[in-house]
XYZ file of C-alpha atoms in Angstrom:
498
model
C 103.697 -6.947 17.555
C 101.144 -4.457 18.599
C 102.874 -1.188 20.148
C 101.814 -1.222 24.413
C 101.275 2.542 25.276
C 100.949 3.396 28.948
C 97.441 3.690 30.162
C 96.268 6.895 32.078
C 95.026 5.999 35.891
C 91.343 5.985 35.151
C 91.459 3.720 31.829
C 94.449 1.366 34.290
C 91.647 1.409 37.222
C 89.016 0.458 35.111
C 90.646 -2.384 33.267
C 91.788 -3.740 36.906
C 88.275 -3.677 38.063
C 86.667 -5.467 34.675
C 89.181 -7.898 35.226
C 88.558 -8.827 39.068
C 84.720 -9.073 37.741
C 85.730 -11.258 35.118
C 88.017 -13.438 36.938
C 85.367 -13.585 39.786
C 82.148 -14.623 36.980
C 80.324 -11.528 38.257
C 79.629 -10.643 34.541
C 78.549 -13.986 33.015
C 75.393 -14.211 31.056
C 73.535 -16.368 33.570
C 73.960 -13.467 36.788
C 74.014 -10.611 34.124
C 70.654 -8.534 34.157
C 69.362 -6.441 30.802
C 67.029 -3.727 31.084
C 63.487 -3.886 29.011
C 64.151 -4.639 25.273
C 67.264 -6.389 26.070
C 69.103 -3.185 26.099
C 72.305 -3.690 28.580
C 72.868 -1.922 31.759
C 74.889 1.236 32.232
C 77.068 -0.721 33.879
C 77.786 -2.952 31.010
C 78.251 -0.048 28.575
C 80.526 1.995 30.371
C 83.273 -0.859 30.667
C 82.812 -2.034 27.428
C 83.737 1.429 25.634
C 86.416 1.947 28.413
C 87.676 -0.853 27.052
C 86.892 -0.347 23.369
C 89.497 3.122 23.965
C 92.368 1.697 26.072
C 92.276 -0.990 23.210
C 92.705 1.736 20.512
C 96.412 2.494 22.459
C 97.284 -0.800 21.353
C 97.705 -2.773 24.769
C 96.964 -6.675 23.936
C 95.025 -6.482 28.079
C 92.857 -4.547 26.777
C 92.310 -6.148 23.680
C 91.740 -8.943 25.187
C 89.250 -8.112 27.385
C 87.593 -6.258 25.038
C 87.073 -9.230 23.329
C 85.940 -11.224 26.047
C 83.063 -8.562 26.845
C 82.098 -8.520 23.388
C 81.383 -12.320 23.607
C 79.794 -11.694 26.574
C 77.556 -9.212 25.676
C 76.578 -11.305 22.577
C 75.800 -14.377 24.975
C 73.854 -11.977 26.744
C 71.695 -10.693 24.311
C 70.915 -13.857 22.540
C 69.783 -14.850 25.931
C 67.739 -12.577 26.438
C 66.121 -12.326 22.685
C 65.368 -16.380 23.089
C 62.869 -15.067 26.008
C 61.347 -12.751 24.210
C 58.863 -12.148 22.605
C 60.353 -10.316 19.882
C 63.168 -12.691 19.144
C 64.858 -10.876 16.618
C 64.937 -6.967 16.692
C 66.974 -5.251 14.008
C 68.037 -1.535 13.115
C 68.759 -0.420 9.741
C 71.820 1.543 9.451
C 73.833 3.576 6.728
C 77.875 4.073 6.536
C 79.707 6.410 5.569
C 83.533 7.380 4.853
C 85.087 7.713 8.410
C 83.314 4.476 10.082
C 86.660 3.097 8.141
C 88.710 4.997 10.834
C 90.024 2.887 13.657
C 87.301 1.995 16.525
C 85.051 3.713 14.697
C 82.588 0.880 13.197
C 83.214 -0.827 16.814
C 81.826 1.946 18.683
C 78.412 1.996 16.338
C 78.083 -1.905 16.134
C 78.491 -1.438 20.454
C 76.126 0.948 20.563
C 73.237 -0.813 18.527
C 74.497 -4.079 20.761
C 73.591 -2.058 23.685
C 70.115 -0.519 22.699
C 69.269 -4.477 22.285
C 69.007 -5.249 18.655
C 70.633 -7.979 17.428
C 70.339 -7.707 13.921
C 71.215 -4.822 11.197
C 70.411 -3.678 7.797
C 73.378 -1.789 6.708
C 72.223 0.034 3.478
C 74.710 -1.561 0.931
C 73.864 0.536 -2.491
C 72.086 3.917 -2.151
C 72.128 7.227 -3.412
C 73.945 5.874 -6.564
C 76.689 4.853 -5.063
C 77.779 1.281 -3.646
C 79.415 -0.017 -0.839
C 82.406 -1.732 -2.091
C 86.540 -1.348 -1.880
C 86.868 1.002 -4.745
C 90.010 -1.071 -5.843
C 87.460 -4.181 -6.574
C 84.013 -1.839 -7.742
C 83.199 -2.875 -11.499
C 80.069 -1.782 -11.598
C 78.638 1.612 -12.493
C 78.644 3.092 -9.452
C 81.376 5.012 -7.487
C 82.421 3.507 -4.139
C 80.901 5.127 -0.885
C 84.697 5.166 -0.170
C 86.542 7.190 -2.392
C 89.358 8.610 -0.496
C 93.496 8.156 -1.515
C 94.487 5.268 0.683
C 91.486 3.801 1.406
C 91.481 2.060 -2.040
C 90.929 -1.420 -0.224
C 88.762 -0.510 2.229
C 86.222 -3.338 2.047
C 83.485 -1.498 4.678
C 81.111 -3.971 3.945
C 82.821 -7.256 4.840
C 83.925 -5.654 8.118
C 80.573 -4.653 9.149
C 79.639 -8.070 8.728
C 82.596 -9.689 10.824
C 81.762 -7.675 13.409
C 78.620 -7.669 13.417
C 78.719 -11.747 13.580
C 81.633 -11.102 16.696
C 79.072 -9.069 18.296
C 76.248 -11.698 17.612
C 74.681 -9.732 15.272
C 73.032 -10.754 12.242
C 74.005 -8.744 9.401
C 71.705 -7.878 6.568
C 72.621 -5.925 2.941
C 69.799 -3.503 2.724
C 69.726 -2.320 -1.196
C 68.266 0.050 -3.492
C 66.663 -1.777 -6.247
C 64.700 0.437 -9.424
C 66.282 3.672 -7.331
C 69.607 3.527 -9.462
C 70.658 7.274 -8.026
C 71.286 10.591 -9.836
C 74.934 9.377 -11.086
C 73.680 6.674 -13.056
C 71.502 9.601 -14.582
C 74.337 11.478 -15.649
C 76.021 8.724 -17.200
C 75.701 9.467 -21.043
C 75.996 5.332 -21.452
C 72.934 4.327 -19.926
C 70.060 6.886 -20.611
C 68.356 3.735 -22.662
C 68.318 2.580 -19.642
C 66.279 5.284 -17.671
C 62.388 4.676 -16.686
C 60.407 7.473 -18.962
C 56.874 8.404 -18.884
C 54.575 9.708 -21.471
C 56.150 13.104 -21.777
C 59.438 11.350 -22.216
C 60.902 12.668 -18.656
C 62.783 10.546 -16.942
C 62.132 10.828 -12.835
C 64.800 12.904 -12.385
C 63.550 15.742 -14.818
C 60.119 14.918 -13.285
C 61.616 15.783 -9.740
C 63.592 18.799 -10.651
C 60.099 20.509 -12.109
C 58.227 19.450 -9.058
C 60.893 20.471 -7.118
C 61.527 24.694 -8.710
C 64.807 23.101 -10.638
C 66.335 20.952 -8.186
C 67.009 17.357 -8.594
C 66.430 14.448 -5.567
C 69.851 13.145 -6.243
C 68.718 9.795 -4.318
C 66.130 8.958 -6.794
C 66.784 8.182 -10.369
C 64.446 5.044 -11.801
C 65.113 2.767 -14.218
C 63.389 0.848 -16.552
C 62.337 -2.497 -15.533
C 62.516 -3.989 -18.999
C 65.890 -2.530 -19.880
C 69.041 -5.426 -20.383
C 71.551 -3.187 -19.519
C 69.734 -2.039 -15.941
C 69.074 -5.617 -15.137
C 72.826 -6.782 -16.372
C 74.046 -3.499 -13.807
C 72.088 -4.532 -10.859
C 73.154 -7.785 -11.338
C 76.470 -7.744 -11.397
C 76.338 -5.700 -8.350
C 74.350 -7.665 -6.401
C 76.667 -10.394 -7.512
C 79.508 -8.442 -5.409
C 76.935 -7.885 -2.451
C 76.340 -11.322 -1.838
C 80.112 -12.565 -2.259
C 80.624 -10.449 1.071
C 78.269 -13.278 2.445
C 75.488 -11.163 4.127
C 72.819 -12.987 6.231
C 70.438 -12.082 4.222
C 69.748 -9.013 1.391
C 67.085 -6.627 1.498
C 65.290 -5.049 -1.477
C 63.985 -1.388 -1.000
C 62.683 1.025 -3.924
C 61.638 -1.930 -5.633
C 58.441 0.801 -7.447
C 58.598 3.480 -9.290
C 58.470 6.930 -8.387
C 56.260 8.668 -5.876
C 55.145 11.926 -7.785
C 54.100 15.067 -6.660
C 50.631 16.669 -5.819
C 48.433 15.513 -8.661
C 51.304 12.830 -9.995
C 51.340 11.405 -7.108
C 47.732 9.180 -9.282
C 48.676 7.482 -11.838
C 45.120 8.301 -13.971
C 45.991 7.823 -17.747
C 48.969 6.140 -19.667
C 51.096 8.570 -19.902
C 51.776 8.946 -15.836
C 53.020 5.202 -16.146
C 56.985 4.841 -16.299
C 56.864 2.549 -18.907
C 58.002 4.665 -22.429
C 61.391 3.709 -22.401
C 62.101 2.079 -25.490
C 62.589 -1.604 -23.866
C 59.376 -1.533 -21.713
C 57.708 -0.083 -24.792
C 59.094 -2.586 -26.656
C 58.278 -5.212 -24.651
C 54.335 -4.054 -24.145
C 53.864 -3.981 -27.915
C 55.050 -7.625 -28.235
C 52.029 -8.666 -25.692
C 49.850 -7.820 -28.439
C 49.274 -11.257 -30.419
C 48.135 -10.178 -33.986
C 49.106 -7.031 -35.751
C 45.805 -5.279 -35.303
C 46.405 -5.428 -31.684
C 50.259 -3.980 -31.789
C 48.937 -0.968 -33.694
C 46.120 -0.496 -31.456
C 48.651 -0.438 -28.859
C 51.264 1.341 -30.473
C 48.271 4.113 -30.892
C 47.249 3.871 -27.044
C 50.687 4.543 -25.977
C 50.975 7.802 -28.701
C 47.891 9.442 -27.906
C 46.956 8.092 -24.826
C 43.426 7.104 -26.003
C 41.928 5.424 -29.303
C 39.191 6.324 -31.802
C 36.563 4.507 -33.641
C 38.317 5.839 -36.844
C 41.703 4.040 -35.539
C 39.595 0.874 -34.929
C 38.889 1.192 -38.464
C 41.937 2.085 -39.826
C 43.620 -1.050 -38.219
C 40.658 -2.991 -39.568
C 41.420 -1.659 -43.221
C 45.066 -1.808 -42.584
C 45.291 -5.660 -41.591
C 41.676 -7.093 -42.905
C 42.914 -10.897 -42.937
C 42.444 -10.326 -39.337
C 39.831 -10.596 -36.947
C 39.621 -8.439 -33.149
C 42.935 -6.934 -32.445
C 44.602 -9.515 -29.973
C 46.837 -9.256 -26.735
C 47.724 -11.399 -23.313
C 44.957 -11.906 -21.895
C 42.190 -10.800 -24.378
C 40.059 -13.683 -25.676
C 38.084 -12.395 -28.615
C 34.075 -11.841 -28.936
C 32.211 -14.902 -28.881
C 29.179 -12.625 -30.385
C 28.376 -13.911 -34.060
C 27.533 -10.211 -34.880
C 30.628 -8.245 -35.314
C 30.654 -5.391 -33.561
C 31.136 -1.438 -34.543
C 34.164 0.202 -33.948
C 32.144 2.691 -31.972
C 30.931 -0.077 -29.943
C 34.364 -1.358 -29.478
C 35.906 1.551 -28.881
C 35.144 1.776 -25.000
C 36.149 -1.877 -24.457
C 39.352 -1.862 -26.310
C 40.212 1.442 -24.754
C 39.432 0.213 -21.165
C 41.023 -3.098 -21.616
C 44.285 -1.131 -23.243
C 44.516 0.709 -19.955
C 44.607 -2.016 -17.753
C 47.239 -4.133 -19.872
C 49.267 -0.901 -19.747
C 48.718 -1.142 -15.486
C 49.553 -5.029 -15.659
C 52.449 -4.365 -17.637
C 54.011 -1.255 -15.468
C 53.248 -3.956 -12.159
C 54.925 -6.946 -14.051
C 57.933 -4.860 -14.984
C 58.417 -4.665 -10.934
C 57.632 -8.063 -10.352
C 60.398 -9.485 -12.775
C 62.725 -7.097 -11.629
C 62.464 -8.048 -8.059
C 63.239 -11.599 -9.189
C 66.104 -10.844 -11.254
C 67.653 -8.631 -7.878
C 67.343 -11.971 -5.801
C 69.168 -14.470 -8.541
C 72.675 -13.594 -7.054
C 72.150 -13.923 -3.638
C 70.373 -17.655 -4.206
C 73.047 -18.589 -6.101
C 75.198 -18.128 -3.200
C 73.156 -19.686 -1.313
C 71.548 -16.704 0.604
C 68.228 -17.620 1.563
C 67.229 -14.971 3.662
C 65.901 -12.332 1.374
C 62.883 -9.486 1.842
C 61.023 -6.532 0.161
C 60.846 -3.570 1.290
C 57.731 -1.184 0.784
C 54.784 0.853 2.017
C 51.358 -0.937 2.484
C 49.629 2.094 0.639
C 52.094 1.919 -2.451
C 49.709 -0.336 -4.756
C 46.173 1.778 -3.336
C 43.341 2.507 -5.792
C 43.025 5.642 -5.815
C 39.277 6.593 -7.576
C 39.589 5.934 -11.371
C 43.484 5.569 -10.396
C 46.598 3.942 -9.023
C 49.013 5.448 -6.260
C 51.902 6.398 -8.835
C 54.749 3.847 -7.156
C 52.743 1.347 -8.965
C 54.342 -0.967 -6.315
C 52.349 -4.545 -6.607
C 53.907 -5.815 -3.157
C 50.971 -8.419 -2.631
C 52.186 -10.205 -5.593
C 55.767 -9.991 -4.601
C 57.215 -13.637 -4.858
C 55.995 -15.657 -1.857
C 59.828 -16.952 -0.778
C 60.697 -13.092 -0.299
C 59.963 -12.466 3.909
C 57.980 -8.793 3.868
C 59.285 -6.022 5.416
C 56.442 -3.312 5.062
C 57.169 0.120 6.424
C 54.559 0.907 8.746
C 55.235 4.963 8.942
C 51.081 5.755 9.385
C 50.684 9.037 11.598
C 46.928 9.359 13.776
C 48.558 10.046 17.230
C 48.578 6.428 18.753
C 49.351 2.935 17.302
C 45.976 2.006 15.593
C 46.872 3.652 12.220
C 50.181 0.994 12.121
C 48.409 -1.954 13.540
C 45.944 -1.839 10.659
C 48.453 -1.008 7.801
C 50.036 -4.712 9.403
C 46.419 -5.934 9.238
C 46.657 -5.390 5.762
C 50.374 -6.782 4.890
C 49.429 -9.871 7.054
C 45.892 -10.671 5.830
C 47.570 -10.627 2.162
C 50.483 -12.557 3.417
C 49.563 -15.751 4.000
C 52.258 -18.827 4.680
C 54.546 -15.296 4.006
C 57.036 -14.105 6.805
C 55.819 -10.615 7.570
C 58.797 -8.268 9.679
C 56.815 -4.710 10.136
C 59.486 -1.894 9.619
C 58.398 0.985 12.973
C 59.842 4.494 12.635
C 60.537 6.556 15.740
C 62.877 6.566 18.652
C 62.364 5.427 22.174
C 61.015 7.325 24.917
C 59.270 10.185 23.432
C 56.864 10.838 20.109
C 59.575 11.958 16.993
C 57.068 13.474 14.298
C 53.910 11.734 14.776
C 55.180 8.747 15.760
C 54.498 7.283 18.998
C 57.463 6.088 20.942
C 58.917 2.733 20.156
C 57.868 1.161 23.600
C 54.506 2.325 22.638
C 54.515 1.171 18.832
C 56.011 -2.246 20.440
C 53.748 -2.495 23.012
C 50.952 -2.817 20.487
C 52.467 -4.943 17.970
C 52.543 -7.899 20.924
C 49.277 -7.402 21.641
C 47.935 -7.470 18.348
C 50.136 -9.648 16.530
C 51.555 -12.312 19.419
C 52.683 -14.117 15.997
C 55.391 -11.619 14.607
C 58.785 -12.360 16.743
C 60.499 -10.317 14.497
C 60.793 -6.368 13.943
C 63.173 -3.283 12.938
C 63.511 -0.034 13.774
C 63.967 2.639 11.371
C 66.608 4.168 11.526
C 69.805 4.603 13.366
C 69.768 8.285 12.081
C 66.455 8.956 13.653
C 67.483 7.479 17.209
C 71.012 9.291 17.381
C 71.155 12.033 15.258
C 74.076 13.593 16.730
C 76.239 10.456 16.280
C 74.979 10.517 12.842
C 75.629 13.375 11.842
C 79.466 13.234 13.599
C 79.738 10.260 11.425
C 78.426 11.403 8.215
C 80.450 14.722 8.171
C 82.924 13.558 9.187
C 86.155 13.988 6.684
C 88.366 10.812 5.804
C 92.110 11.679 5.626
C-alpha cells in the first residue's frame, strides 16, 4: 500500500479545486482551449505539475487525479493535432542517468506534452553508449545507466509507457555508422573501424584536426565489416524488443572532415581501406587484370600506362581489365595503355565513389532488419540535404547517398540552413521533396520558439513557412529539447544518480 503523507495547504487547496473542476466537466477536452501549436494553457500546466508533486508524497488522490489529467491532456492534444495542419509534431530528446529518479521522466514527458508535441525521438544509442538496463546489455556498449542499484533500470521501456499514457508517440532515435569513441578503444574490434587512405581511422583523423583531442561522439565504422554489422544488429535487436513506434537512423555517412577534408577529391579521402571494404571492392573487379588494376588504384591512388602494361604481361590470356559495371571496348583496334590510362583511371575513381555510397546503402538496410522483424514499420533516415553535394571535381566527404536511401524508409532531412529568414530551409525541403517522390518526407527545424537561437529564425517563423510552402507535409520535429530548455537540460544531464 502506498504510504499517504499529509499535504501542505497550498498542494491540499489545489487538489480540492482540480477536483471541483473535474467533478463539474470544466476541464474536458470539448470546453478545454489550447494556445497556438496546441501548446496547453497556463492554467492546465500549473495543476498538472501540482499534481505531478503531491503525487510524489505518495497520496493515491493525487495519483489519481494525476492520472486523470494526464488522459485529459492527451485527449486534448490529439484533438487539437487532428485540426491541424501539422498533425503530428515531434521533439527529439536525449536521457540521461537521473531521469531514472522518481517524477523525474514525468515532469520532461509533461513538459514536451505541454509545448504541444505529441511525438518524441528519444536518442536510444549515442555517444557509444546504449540505452538499455545494464543487467540485460550484451552488446558492446556500456549502458547510459551505469550506477550500483540501478542495474535494472530499463529507461527506455519507461519512456515509452509514458510516453503512450501521455498520448505520445514514441520513437528510438539511433546512431547508425557513428559507433562512439568506446567502441574505438576496444582492442577487439579495430578490424572493424572505417580507415582511409592514410590508414587513420576517424577518430585519429579528428584528434589531428582537432590539436590532439578526440570527438568522443564520433567513431565510424566500416560498412563492409561482419563484426560491425553483427554489433549493430544485435543491438538494434534489443531496441526494437522495447516496442518503439517507430526507429530512427541518424549518422547513417561517414565522417564530416575538416577544412580541406571536408572534399572528398582522390581515393584516399574515401573511408573505405579497412580490410573488409577493401576486400569487398577488389572482388567487384571480374577478371584478374581488373583486381590488380584496382588493387594498384587503391595503393597509389592513381595508375600508369606502365601498370596497364604490367597487368597486360602479367595475365595475357586476358583481354580489358574487368569490373561491375565496365563493359569492355567494342573498338576492333586495341587500344594503348597510354590511351587507356585516363579511362581506366577515371572509371576506377568513380567505382571507388559507388562503392564508399553502396557501403551506406547496405548498411542502412541491415540497421532496419530488426525492427521489421518485429513488426516495426515506422522507420526513417536521418541526414543533411547537402551531405551527398558535388563539390567541383569532388564529393562532400559524408559521402551520404540519402536520395538513394530505400524508398520504405520516411525522410527526416535536417533542415539547419542559416540566410536570416526561412528561404534557405524551404529550398533545402525543395530539394529532399523533389527527390522524394511516393517517399514520406518529415523536415527536421532547429531553433526554439519566440526568438532567433543562432541563425535560426524562430520556430513560429520556420513553421509559418513550411505551411505555406509545403500545405502537403502534416508532419514535423523540432530539434532539440536541449536547444529549447537548456537549463532543464543541463539540471538533468549533470545531474548525479545515487
Amino acid at each position: 500500500m502506498l504510504k499517504l503523507r499529509r499535504l501542505s495547504p497550498l498542494v491540499f487547496a489545489s487538489l480540492t479545486l482540480l477536483s471541483l473542476l473535474l467533478s463539474l466537466g470544466l476541464t474536458t477536452p470539448t470546453q478545454a482551449q489550447t494556445a497556438p501549436y496546441c501548446q496547453m494553457p497556463d492554467a492546465d500546466v500549473t495543476a498538472k505539475e501540482t499534481l505531478r508533486q503531491a503525487a510524489l508524497s505518495g497520496d493515491e488522490g493525487a495519483i489519481a487525479s494525476y492520472q486523470a489529467i494526464l488522459q485529459d491532456h492527451a485527449n486534448q492534444l490529439k484533438d487539437c493535432r487532428s485540426q491541424s495542419s501539422i498533425h503530428e509534431q515531434a521533439m527529439w530528446i536525449r536521457l540521461y542517468p537521473c531521469d531514472a529518479l522518481p517524477g523525474v521522466l514525468d515532469a520532461l514527458l509533461d513538459h514536451i506534452v505541454n509545448k504541444g508535441y505529441n511525438a518524441v525521438y528519444v536518442e536510444a544509442f549515442y555517444n557509444g553508449q546504449v540505452l538499455l538496463p545494464q543487467a540485460e546489455n550484451q552488446t558492446p556498449w556500456p549502458s547510459v545507466i551505469r550506477t550500483p542499484g540501478y542495474e535494472q533500470k530499463d529507461l527506455l521501456a519507461e519512456a515509452i509507457a509514458k510516453g503512450h499514457q501521455r498520448g505520445l508517440k514514441v520513437n528510438a532515435w539511433m546512431f547508425t555508422m557513428n559507433f562512439g569513441y568506446t567502441y574505438s578503444q576496444r582492442s577487439d574490434r579495430q578490424d572493424a573501424l572505417a580507415r582511409n587512405g592514410r590508414g587513420l581511422t576517424s577518430v585519429e583523423m579528428a584528434s589531428i584536426a582537432s590539436g590532439g583531442t578526440a570527438n568522443s561522439e564520433e567513431t565510424f565504422i566500416d560498412p563492409y565489416s561482419d563484426i560491425a554489422k553483427q554489433d549493430y544488429y544485435y543491438m538494434a535487436e534489443a531496441i526494437a524488443q522495447r516496442n518503439p513506434d517507430g526507429m530512427l537512423f541518424d549518422y547513417v555517412r561517414y565522417p564530416k572532415g575538416a577544412g580541406a577534408d571536408s572534399v572528398a577529391s582522390k581515393v584516399s579521402d574515401l573511408w573505405i581501406y579497412g580490410s573488409a571494404s577493401q576486400q569487398a571492392l577488389e572482388n567487384r573487379a571480374q577478371n584478374q587484370r581488373g583486381r590488380e588494376l584496382i588493387s594498384r588504384f587503391l595503393d597509389q591512388g592513381y595508375i600508369s600506362a606502365n601498370d596497364i602494361e604490367s597487368v597486360k604481361s602479367l595475365y595475357p590470356q586476358e583481354s580489358e581489365p574487368l569490373w561491375e559495371g565496365r563493359s569492355p571496348s567494342s573498338s576492333a583496334t586495341p587500344r594503348s595503355a597510354s590511351d587507356l590510362q585516363p579511362v581506366l583511371q577515371r572509371e576506377l575513381w568513380y567505382l571507388s565513389i559507388a562503392h564508399a555510397f553502396q557501403g551506406v546503402i547496405d548498411f542502412v538496410n541491415l540497421a532496419t532488419l530488426a525492427p521489421q522483424r518485429h513488426g516495426i514499420t515506422e522507420l526513417g533516415t536521418v541526414f543533411f540535404p547537402e551531405g551527398n553535394d558535388v563539390i567541383g571535381q569532388g564529393f562532400d566527404s559524408r559521402m551520404q547517398p540519402w536520395d538513394r536511401f530505400p524508398s520504405n524508409l520516411e525522410r527526416h532531412p535536417m533542415v539547419y540552413a542559416v540566410c536570416g529568414e526561412a528561404d534557405c530551409i524551404m529550398a533545402q525541403i525543395r530539394e529532399v521533396v523533389d527527390a522524394s517522390p511516393g517517399i514520406t518526407v518529415k523536415p527536421v527545424l532547429a531553433g526554439i520558439w519566440g526568438k532567433e537561437l543562432d541563425g535560426h529564425p524562430s520556430l513560429e517563423i520556420q513553421m509559418q513557412a513550411l505551411r505555406q510552402t509545403f500545405p502537403q507535409i502534416d508532419s514535423v520535429s523540432h530539434f532539440a529539447y536541449s536547444w529549447q530548455e537548456p537549463d532543464i537540460d543541463n539540471q538533468r544531464k549533470f545531474c548525479q544518480l545515487r
